[in-house]
Coordinates of C-alpha atoms in Angstrom, one line a residue:
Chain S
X253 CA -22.5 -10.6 -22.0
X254 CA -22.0 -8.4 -18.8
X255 CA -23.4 -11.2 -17.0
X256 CA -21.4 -13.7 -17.8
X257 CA -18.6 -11.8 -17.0
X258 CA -19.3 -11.0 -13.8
X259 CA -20.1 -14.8 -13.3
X260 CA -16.8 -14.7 -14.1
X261 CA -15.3 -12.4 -11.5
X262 CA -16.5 -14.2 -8.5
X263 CA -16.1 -17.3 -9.5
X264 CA -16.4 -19.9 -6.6
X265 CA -17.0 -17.0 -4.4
X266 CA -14.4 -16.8 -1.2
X267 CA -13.1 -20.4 -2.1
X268 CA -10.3 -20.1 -4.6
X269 CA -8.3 -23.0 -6.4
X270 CA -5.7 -22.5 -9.2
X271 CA -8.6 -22.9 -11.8
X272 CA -10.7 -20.2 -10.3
X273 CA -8.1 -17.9 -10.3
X274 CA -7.4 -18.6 -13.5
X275 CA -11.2 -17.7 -14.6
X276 CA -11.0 -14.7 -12.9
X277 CA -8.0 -13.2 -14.2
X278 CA -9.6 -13.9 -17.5
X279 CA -12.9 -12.2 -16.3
X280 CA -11.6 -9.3 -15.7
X281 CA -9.6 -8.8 -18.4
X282 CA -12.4 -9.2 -20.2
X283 CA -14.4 -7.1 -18.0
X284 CA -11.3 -4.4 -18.3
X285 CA -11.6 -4.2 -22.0
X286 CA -15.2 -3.1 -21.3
X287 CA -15.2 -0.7 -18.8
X288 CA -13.0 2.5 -18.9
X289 CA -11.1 2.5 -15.0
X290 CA -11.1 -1.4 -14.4
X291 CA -7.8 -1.8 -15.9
X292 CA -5.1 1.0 -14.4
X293 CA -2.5 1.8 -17.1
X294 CA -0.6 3.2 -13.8
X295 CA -0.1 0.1 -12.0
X296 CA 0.5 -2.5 -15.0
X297 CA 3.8 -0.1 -15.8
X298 CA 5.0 -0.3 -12.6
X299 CA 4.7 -3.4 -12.6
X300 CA 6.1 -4.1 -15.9
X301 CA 9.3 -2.4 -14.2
X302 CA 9.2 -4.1 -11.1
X303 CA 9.1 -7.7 -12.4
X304 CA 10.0 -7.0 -16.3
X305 CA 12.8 -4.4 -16.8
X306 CA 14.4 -4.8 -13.4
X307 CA 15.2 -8.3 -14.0
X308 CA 16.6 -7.6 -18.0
X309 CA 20.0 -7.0 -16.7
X310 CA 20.2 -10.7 -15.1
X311 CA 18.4 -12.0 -18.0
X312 CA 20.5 -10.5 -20.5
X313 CA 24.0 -12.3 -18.5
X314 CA 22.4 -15.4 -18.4
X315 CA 21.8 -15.4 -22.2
X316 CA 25.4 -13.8 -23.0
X317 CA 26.9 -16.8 -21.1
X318 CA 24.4 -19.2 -23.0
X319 CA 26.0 -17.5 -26.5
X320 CA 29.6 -18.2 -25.7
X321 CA 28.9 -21.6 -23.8
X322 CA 26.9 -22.8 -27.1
X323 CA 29.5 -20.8 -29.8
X324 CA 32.5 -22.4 -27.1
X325 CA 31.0 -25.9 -27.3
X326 CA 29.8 -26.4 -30.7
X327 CA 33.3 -25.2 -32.1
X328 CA 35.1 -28.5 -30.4
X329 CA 32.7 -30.9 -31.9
X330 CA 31.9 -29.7 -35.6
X331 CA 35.4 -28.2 -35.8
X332 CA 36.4 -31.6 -35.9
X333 CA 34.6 -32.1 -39.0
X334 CA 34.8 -28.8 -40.4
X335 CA 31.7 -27.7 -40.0
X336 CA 32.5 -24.2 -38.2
X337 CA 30.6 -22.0 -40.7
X338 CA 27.9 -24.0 -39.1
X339 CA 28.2 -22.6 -35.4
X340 CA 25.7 -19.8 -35.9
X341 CA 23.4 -21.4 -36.8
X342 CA 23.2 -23.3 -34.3
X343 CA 23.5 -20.5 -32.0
X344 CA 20.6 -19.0 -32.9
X345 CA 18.2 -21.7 -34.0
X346 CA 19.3 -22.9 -30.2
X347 CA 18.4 -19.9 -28.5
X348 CA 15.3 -18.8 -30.5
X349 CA 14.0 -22.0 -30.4
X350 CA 14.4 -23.4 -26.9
X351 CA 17.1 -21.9 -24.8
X352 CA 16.2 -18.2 -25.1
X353 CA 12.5 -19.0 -23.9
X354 CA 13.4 -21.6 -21.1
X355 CA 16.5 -19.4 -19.6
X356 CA 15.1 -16.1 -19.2
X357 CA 11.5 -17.7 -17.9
X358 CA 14.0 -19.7 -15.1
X359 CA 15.6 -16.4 -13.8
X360 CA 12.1 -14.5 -14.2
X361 CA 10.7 -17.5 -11.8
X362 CA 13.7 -17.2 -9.5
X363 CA 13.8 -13.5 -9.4
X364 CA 9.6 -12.2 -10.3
X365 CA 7.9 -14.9 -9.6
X366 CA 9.5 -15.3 -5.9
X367 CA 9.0 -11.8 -5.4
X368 CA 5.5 -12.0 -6.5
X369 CA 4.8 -14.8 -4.4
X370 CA 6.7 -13.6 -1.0
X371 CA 5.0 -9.6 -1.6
X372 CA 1.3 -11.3 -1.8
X373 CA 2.0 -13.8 0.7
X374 CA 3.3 -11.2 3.2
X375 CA 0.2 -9.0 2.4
X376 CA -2.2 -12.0 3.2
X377 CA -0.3 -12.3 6.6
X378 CA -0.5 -8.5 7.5
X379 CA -4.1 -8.5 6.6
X380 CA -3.8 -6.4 3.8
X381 CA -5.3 -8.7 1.2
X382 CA -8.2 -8.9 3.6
X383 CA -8.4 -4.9 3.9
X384 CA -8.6 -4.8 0.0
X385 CA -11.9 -7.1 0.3
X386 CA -13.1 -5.3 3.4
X387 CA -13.2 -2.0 0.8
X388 CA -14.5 -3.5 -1.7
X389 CA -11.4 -4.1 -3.6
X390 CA -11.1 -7.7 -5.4
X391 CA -7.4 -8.9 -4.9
X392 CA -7.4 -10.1 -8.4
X393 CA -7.9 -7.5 -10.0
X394 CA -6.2 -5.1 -8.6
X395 CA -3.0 -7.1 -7.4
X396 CA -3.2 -10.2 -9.6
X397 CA -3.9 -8.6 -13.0
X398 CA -1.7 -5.8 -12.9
X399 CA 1.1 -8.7 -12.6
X400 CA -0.2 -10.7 -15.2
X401 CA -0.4 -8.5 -18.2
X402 CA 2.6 -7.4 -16.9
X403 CA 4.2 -10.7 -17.5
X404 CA 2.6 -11.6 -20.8
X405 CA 4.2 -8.3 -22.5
X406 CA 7.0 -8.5 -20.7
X407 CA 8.3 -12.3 -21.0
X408 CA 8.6 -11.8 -24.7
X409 CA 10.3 -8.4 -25.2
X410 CA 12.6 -9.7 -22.6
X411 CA 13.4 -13.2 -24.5
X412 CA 13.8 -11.2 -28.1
X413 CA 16.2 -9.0 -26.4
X414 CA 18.0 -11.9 -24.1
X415 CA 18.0 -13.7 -28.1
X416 CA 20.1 -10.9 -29.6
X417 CA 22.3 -10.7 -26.2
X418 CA 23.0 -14.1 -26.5
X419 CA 23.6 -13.3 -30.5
X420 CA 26.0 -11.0 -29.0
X421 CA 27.6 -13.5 -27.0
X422 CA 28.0 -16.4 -30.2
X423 CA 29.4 -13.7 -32.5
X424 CA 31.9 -12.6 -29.6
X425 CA 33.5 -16.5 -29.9
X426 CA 33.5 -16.7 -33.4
X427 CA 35.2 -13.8 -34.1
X428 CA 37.1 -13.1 -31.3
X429 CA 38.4 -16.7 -31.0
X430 CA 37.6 -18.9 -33.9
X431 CA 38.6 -15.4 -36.7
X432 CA 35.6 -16.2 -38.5
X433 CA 34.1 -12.9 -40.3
X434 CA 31.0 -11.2 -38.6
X435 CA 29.5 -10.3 -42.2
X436 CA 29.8 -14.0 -42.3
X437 CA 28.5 -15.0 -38.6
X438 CA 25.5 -12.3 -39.0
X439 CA 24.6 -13.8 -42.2
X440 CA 24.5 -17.2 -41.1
X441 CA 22.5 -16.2 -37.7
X442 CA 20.1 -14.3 -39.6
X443 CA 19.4 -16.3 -42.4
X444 CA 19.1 -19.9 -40.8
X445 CA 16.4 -19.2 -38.4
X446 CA 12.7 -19.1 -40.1
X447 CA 9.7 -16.8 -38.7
X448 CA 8.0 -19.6 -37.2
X449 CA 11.4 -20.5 -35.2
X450 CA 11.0 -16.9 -33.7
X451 CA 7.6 -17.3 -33.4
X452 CA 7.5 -20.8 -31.6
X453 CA 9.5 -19.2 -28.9
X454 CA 7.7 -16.5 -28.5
X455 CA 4.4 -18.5 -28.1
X456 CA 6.0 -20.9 -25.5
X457 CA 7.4 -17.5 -23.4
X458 CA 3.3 -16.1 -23.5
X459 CA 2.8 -20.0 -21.8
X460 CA 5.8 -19.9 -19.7
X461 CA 4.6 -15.5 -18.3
X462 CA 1.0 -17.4 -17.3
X463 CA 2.9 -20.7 -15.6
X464 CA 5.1 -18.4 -13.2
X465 CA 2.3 -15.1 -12.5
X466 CA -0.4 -17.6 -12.1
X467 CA 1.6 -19.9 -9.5
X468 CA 3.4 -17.2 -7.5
X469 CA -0.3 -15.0 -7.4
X470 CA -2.0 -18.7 -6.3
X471 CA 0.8 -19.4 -4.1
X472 CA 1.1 -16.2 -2.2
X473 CA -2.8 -15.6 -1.8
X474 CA -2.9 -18.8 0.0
X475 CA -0.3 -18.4 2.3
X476 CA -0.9 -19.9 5.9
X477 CA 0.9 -19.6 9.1
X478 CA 2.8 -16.3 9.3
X479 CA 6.4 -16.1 8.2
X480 CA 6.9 -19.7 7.5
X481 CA 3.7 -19.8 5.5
X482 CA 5.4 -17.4 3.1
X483 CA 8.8 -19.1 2.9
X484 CA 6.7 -22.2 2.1
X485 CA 4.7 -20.6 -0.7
X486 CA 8.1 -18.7 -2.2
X487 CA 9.5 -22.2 -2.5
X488 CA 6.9 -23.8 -3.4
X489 CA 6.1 -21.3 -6.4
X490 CA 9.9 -21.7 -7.4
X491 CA 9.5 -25.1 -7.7
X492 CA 6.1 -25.5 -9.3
X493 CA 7.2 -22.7 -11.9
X494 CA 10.1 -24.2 -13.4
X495 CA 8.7 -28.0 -13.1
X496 CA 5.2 -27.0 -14.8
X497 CA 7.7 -25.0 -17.4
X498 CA 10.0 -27.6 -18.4
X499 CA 6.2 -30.1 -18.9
X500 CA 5.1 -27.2 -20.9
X501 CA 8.1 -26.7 -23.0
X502 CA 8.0 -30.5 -23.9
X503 CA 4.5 -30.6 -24.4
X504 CA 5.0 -27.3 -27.1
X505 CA 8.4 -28.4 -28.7
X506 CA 6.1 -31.2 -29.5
X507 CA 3.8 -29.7 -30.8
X508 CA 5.5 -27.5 -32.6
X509 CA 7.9 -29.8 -34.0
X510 CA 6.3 -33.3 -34.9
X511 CA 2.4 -32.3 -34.6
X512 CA 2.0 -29.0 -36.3
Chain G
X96 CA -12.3 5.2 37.3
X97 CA -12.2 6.5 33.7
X98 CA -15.4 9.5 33.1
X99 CA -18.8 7.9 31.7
X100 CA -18.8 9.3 28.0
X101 CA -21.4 11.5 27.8
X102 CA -24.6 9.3 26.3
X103 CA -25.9 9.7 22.9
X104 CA -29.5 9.6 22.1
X105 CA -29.4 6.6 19.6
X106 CA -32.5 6.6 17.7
X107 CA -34.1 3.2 17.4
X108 CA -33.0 2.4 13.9
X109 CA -31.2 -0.9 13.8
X110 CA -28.2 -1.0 11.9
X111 CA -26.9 -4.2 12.3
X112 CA -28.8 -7.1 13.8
X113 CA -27.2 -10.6 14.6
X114 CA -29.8 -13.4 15.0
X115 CA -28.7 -17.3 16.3
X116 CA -25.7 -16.5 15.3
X117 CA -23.3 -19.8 15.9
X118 CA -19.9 -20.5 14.4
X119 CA -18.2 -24.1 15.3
X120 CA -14.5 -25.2 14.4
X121 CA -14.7 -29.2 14.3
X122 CA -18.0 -29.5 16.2
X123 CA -16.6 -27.2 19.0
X124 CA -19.0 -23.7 19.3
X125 CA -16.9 -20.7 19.3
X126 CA -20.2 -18.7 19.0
X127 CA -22.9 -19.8 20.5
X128 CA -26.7 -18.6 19.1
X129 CA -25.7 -15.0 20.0
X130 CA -28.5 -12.3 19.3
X131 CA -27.6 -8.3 19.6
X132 CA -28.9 -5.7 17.7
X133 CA -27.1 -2.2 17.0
X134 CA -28.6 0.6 16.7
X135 CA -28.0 4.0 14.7
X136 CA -25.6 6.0 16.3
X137 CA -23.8 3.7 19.5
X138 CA -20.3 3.0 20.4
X139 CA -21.2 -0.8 20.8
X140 CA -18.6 -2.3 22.2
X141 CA -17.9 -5.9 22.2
X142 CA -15.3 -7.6 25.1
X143 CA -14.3 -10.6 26.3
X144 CA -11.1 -13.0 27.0
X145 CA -8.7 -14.2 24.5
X146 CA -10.1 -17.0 22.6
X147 CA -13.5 -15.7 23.7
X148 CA -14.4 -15.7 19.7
X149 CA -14.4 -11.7 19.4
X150 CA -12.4 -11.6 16.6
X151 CA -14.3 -14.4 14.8
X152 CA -17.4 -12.5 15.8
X153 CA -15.7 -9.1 13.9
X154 CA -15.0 -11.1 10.9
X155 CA -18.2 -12.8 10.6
X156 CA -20.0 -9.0 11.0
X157 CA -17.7 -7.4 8.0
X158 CA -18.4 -10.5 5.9
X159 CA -15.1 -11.9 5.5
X160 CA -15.8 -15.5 6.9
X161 CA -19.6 -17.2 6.7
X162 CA -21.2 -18.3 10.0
X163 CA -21.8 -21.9 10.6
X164 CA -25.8 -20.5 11.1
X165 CA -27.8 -17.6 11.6
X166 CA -27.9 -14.5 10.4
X167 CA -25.8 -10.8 10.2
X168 CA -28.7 -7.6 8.9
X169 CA -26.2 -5.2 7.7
X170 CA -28.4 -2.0 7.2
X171 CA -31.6 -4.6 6.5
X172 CA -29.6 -6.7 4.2
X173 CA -28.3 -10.3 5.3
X174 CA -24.7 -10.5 4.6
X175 CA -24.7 -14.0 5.3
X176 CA -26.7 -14.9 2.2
X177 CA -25.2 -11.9 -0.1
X178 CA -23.6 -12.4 -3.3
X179 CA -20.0 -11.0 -3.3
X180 CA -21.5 -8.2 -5.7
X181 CA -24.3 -7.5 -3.2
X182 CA -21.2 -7.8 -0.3
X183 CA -19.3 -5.3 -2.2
X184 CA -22.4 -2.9 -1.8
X185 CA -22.2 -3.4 1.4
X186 CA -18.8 -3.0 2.5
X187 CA -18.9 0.9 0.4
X188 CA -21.3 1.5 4.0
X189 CA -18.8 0.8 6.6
X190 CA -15.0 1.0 7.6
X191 CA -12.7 -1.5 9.4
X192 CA -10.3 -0.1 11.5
X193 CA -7.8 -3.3 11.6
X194 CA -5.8 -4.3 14.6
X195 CA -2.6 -3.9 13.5
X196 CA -3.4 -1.3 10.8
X197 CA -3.5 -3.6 7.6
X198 CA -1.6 -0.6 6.1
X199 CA -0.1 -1.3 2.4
X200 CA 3.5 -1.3 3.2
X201 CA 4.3 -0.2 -0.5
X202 CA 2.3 3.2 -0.5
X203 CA 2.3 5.9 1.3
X204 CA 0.4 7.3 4.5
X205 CA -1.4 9.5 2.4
X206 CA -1.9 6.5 -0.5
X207 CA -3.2 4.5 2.1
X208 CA -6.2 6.9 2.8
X209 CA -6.9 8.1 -1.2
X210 CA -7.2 4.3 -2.5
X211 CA -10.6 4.1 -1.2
X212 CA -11.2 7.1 -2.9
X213 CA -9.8 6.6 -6.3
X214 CA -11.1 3.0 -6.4
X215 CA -14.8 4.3 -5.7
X216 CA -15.6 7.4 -5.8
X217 CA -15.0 9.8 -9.3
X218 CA -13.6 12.3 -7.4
X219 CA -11.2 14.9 -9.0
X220 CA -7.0 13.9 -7.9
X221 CA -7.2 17.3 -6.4
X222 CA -10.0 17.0 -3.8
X223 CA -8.7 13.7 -3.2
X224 CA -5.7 15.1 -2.1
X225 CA -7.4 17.6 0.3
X226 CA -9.8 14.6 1.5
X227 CA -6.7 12.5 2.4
X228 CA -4.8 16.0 4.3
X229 CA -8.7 16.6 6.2
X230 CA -9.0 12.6 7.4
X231 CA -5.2 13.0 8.5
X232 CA -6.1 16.1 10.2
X233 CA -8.6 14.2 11.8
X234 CA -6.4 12.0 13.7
X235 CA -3.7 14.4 14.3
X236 CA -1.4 13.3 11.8
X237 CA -1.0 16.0 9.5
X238 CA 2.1 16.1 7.2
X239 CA 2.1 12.2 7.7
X240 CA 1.1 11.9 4.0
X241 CA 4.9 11.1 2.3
X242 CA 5.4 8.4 5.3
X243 CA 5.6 4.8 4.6
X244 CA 4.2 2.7 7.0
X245 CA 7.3 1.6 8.5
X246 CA 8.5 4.3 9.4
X247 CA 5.4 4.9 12.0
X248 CA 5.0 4.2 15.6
X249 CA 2.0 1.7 16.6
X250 CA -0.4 4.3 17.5
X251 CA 0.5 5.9 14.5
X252 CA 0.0 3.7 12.0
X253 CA -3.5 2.8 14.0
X254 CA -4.3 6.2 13.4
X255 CA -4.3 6.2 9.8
X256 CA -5.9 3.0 9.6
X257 CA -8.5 4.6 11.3
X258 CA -8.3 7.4 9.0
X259 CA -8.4 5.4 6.0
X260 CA -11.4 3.6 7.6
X261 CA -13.4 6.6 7.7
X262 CA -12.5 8.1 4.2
X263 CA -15.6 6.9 2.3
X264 CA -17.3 8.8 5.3
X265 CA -18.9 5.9 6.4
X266 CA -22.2 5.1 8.5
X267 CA -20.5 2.2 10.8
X268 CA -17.1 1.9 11.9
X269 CA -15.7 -1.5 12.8
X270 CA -12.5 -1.4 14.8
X271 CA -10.5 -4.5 16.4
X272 CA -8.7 -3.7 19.4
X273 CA -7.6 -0.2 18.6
X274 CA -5.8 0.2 21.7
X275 CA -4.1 -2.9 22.0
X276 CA -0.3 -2.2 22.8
X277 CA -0.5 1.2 23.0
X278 CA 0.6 3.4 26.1
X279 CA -2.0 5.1 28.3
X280 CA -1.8 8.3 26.7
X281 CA -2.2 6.6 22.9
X282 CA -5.0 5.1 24.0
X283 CA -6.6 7.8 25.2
X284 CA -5.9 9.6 22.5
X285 CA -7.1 6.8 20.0
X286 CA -10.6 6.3 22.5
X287 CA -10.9 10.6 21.8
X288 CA -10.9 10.2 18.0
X289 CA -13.3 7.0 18.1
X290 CA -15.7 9.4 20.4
X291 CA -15.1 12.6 18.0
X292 CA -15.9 10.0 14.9
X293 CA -19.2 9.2 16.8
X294 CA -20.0 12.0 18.1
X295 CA -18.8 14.9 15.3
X296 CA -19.0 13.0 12.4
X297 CA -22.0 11.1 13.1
X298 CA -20.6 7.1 12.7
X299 CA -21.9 4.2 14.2
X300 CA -19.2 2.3 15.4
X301 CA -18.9 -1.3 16.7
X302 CA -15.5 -1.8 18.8
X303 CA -13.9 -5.1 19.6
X304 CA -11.7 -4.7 22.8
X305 CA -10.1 -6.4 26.3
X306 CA -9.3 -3.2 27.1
X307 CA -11.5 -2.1 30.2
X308 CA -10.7 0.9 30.6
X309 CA -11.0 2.0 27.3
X310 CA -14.4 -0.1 26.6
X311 CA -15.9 1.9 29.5
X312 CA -14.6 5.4 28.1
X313 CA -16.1 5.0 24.3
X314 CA -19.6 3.0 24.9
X315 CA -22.5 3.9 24.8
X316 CA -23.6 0.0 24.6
X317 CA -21.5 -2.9 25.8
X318 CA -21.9 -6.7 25.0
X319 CA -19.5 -9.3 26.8
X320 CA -18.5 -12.9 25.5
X321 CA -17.7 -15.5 27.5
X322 CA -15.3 -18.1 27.4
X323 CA -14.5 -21.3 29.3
X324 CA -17.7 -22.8 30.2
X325 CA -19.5 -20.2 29.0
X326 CA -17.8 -20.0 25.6
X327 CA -19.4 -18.0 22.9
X328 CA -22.4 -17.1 24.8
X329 CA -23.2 -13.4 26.0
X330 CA -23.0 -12.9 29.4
X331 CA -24.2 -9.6 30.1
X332 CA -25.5 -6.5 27.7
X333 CA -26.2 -3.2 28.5
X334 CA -25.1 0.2 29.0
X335 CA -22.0 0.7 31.4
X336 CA -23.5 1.9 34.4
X337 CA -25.4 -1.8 33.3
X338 CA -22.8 -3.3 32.7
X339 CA -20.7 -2.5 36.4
X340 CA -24.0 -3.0 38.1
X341 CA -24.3 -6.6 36.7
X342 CA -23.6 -9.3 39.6
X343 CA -22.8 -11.6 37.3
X344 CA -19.3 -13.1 38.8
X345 CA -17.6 -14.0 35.4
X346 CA -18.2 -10.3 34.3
X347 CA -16.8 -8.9 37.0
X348 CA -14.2 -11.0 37.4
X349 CA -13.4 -9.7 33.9
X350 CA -13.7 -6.1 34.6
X351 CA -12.3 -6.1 37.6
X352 CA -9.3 -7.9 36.2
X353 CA -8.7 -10.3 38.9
X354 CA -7.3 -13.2 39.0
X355 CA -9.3 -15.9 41.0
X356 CA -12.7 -16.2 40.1
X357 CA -14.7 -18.4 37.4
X358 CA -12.8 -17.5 34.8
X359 CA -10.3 -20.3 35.6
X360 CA -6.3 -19.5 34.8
X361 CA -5.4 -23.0 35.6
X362 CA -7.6 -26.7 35.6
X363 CA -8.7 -28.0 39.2
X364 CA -6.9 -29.6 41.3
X365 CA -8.8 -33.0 40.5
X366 CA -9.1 -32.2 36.7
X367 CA -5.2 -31.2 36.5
X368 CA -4.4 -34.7 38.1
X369 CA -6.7 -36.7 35.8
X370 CA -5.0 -34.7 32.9
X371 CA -1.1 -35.6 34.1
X372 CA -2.3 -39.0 34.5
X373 CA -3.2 -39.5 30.9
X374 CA -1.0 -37.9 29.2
X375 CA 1.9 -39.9 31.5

C-alpha cells in the first residue's frame, strides 16, 4: 500500500505532463490521509481564503445580476402567456442547475486560477520552485495540494451561496417590479427544484474546482522564458479553464440529463 | 592582491567526486568528460567565462538536471542514478545558496530560514524560532526576521539565502555566484561569512564564481572551465598559489582579466569576413 503510493508521488520523475500531475496530486492526498504532517491544515486555509473567500464578493455580483437578468427576461416572454407564477422556477432550476456552477467557476478561472497560474509561474522564474526541490520539498505537495483541496471545498460553498445570491436577485424582480408575493416567489423557488438538481450542480462545480487548479498549477509550473513565459501561461490557463469547462459542462448535463 | 586565506588541512575524505562527466545541448558539449573530486572540508571553487557551463555544472552537482553521461558521488552515492526518494535523502546533506537568492517572496525573512526546519526536522516552534534568530545572527542580519524579501538590498537577500542554506546545518554548501553584483565591501563581507561557514562551522562548500578576486580570497581548491575552443574542459586545478603559477595562457588571461589573449572577444579577421559573407 505505501508503496504504491509513493510510486505515485514521483511519478515520471522530473518530467511532468498534465496526467502526471494529476497522479501526483492524487498520491499525495492519499499519502496525506496516512501520515500525520503531510497535509498542513495551515496552508490549505489560507489558501482557501486567498482563492475561495476573497473571490465570494465578485462571485456573489455576478450571480445577483444573473437573478435579475433571468427574473427581467423570463417575465417578457411567459408574461405574455401568463405564465408569471412560473418565473421562479425557472430562476432557480436555472441557476442550480447550470448557471450557478458555470458563472462562479468563470470568475474563479478569471480571478484564482490566473493568480494561481501567474504566482507559480513567477516562482518557477525566480527559482523558487527549484529551491523547494533543492530542500527536499516536492512542489506538489506543498504548493499544488494546498490549492487543490482548497478549490474542491471551496467551488461548492461558493456556488450554494452565489445560488441563494442570485435567489436574492429573482425574488428582488418579482417583487419589487412584477408585485408578485415573496411567500409566493419563496415557495415556488423552493419547491420546484429536486435534490438531485442541487446535487448535479454541485458535482459539475467539484469537476469544474479540478479543471481550473489542475490547469493553472500545470500551466504555471511549466512556465518558460521569464516574464513573457508567465503572461503566456496566465493566458493560456484562462483560456484552457473555461474551454475544458464549458466541454465538461456538456459532457455532465448530458449525463445527467438523458443518460442517468 | 587580495590575502591567501589561511589553508585548511582537508582530510582525504571525498565528498563529492565527478567522473566523465559530459553534458551536450543538440550534439554541442557544454561539459566535456570533466573529472574533479572534493574533498571533506575545501572551499572548492569553480570559475570560468560566461557560457563556460558553470552553472550547468552546479545544477547537474545538486541534482536538478541529469548529465548526458558520467557520473556525480554525492557522499558515495551516485546522484545521477538516484531515485527522487534516494535524491531527497540526499539533498537533507547539503545547501544551495542561489544566485539571486530564490527567496519566497510571500514569507518572511525569518519564514524563509524556519521552512527547512519545519518541513524536516520535529523541532519544537520555539527552538525554531531561536534557530532562525542564530542563522540570521550568522550573517549579520539580526532583526531581519519580519522583512519580506522585497524590501531587502541584493546582498541582503544573498545573505539570508545563505542563511537559509545552512539551517539544516549542513556538510556541503553549494553557492552560485554569491558575489555577483554586489559592491566591494558586500563582497567581502559575503566571502567572510562563506570562510566563517567553512572554517567555524565546519561546511564543505563548493562555490561557482567569475569573480577573481573573491575566488582567490575563499579557496582552498580551485578548478577553472574553459570556453571557446576549449569549451567544457578544465583547464587548470589546483590550489591558488597553483592556480597563479599556471602558465597556461587562457587561465591567465582569465585571471588577469585582460582583454586580448586566447579567449577571443571578437572572430578573426578571416573568420569574421567569411561570416559577413554568408550571412549577406
Amino acid at each position: 500500500m505505501k508503496f504504491s503510493f509513493e510510486s505515485l508521488l514521483n511519478a515520471g520523475g522530473s518530467r511532468l505532463t498534465y496526467g502526471l500531475l494529476n497522479l501526483r496530486i492524487l498520491g499525495w492526498i492519499l499519502y496525506g490521509f496516512t501520515r500525520p504532517g503531510i497535509l498542513v491544515p495551515s496552508q490549505i486555509l489560507s489558501q482557501i481564503i486567498r482563492i475561495g473567500v476573497q473571490a465570494i464578493p465578485m462571485a456573489s455580483l455576478v450571480s445577483l445580476s444573473v437573478g435579475f437578468i433571468l427574473a427581467m427576461q423570463s417575465s417578457t416572454e411567459l408574461g405574455k402567456m401568463g405564465a408569471d407564477s412560473f418565473i421562479p422556477d425557472l430562476v432557480s432550476l436555472s441557476l442550480m442547475r447550470e448557471l450557478g456552477p458555470l458563472l462562479v467557476a468563470i470568475i474563479v478561472v478569471g480571478r484564482s486560477g490566473s493568480a494561481v497560474a501567474a504566482e507559480l509561474g513567477t516562482m518557477k522564474v525566480n527559482e523558487e520552485i527549484e529551491a523547494l526541490r533543492v530542500m527536499a520539498i516536492d512542489p506538489i505537495r506543498y504548493l499544488v495540494v494546498p490549492r487543490f483541496i482548497a478549490l474542491i471545498i471551496m467551488l461548492p460553498c461558493m456556488t450554494i451561496f452565489g445560488n441563494c445570491v442570485g435567489l436574492v436577485g429573482g425574488w428582488a424582480v418579482c417583487t419589487l417590479e412584477m408585485g408578485m408575493p415573496s411567500s409566493f416567489y419563496i415557495m415556488r423557488a423552493m419547491q420546484r427544484p429536486e435534490l438531485w438538481d442541487l446535487f448535479s450542480g454541485l458535482i459539475k462545480t467539484a469537476v469544474f474546482a479540478h479543471i481550473i487548479i489542475t490547469i493553472a498549477c500545470y500551466q504555471g509550473l511549466n512556465v518558460e522564458g521569464g516574464a513573457e513565459g508567465v503572461g503566456r501561461a496566465t493566458t493560456s490557463a484562462v483560456v484552457y479553464s473555461i474551454l475544458w469547462i464549458i466541454i465538461a459542462d456538456t459532457i455532465l448535463t448530458g449525463l445527467f440529463y438523458f443518460v442517468l | 592582491m587580495s590575502p591567501t586565506p589561511k589553508k585548511t588541512n582537508p582530510s582525504s575524505d571525498v565528498i563529492l567526486e565527478v567522473k566523465d562527466l559530459v553534458q551536450s545541448y543538440n550534439g554541442r558539449a557544454v561539459l566535456n568528460g570533466l573529472n574533479f573530486k572534493v574533498r571533506k572540508g575545501e572551499t572548492f571553487v569553480i570559475m570560468g567565462g560566461s557560457g563556460c557551463g558553470k552553472t550547468t555544472l552546479l545544477r547537474i552537482l545538486i541534482g536538478a538536471q541529469k548529465p548526458t553521461s558520467g557520473s556525480v558521488h554525492l557522499f558515495g552515492e551516485d546522484i545521477t542514478k538516484a531515485s527522487s526518494q534516494e535524491l531527497d535523502r540526499i539533498r537533507l546533506r547539503f545547501g544551495m545558496n542561489f544566485q539571486f537568492g530564490a527567496l519566497f517572496q510571500s514569507m518572511t525573512v525569518g519564514e524563509n530560514i524556519a521552512l527547512p526546519l519545519q518541513e524536516h526536522s520535529q523541532v519544537d516552534p520555539s527552538l525554531i524560532e531561536m534557530i532562525v534568530k542564530m542563522k540570521l545572527e550568522l550573517v549579520g542580519l539580526t532583526g531581519f526576521e519580519n522583512f519580506k524579501p522585497s524590501e531587502l538590498s541584493g546582498g541582503m537577500r544573498k545573505r539570508v539565502g545563505l542563511a537559509r542554506a545552512l539551517a539544516l546545518d549542513p556538510e556541503l554548501l553549494f553557492s552560485d555566484e554569491p558575489t555577483s553584483g554586489l559592491d566591494p565591501v558586500m563582497t567581502a563581507v559575503v566571502d567572510q561569512l562563506t570562510l566563517d561557514s567553512t572554517r567555524k562551522i565546519g561546511v564543505t562548500a563548493v562555490v561557482v564564481s567569475h569573480d577573481m578576486t573573491s575566488c582567490f580570497r575563499i579557496a582552498t581548491h580551485m578548478l577553472m572551465l574553459g570556453n571557446g575552443p576549449r569549451q567544457g574542459e578544465i583547464i587548470a586545478e589546483g590550489t591558488p598559489d597553483e592556480i597563479r603559477a599556471n602558465p597556461d595562457p587562457f587561465l591567465q588571461q582569465f585571471v588577469r582579466g585582460e582583454a586580448d589573449g586566447p579567449i577571443a572577444f571578437r572572430l578573426s579577421q578571416d573568420d569574421y569576413l567569411k561570416h559577413l559573407l554568408q550571412e549577406g
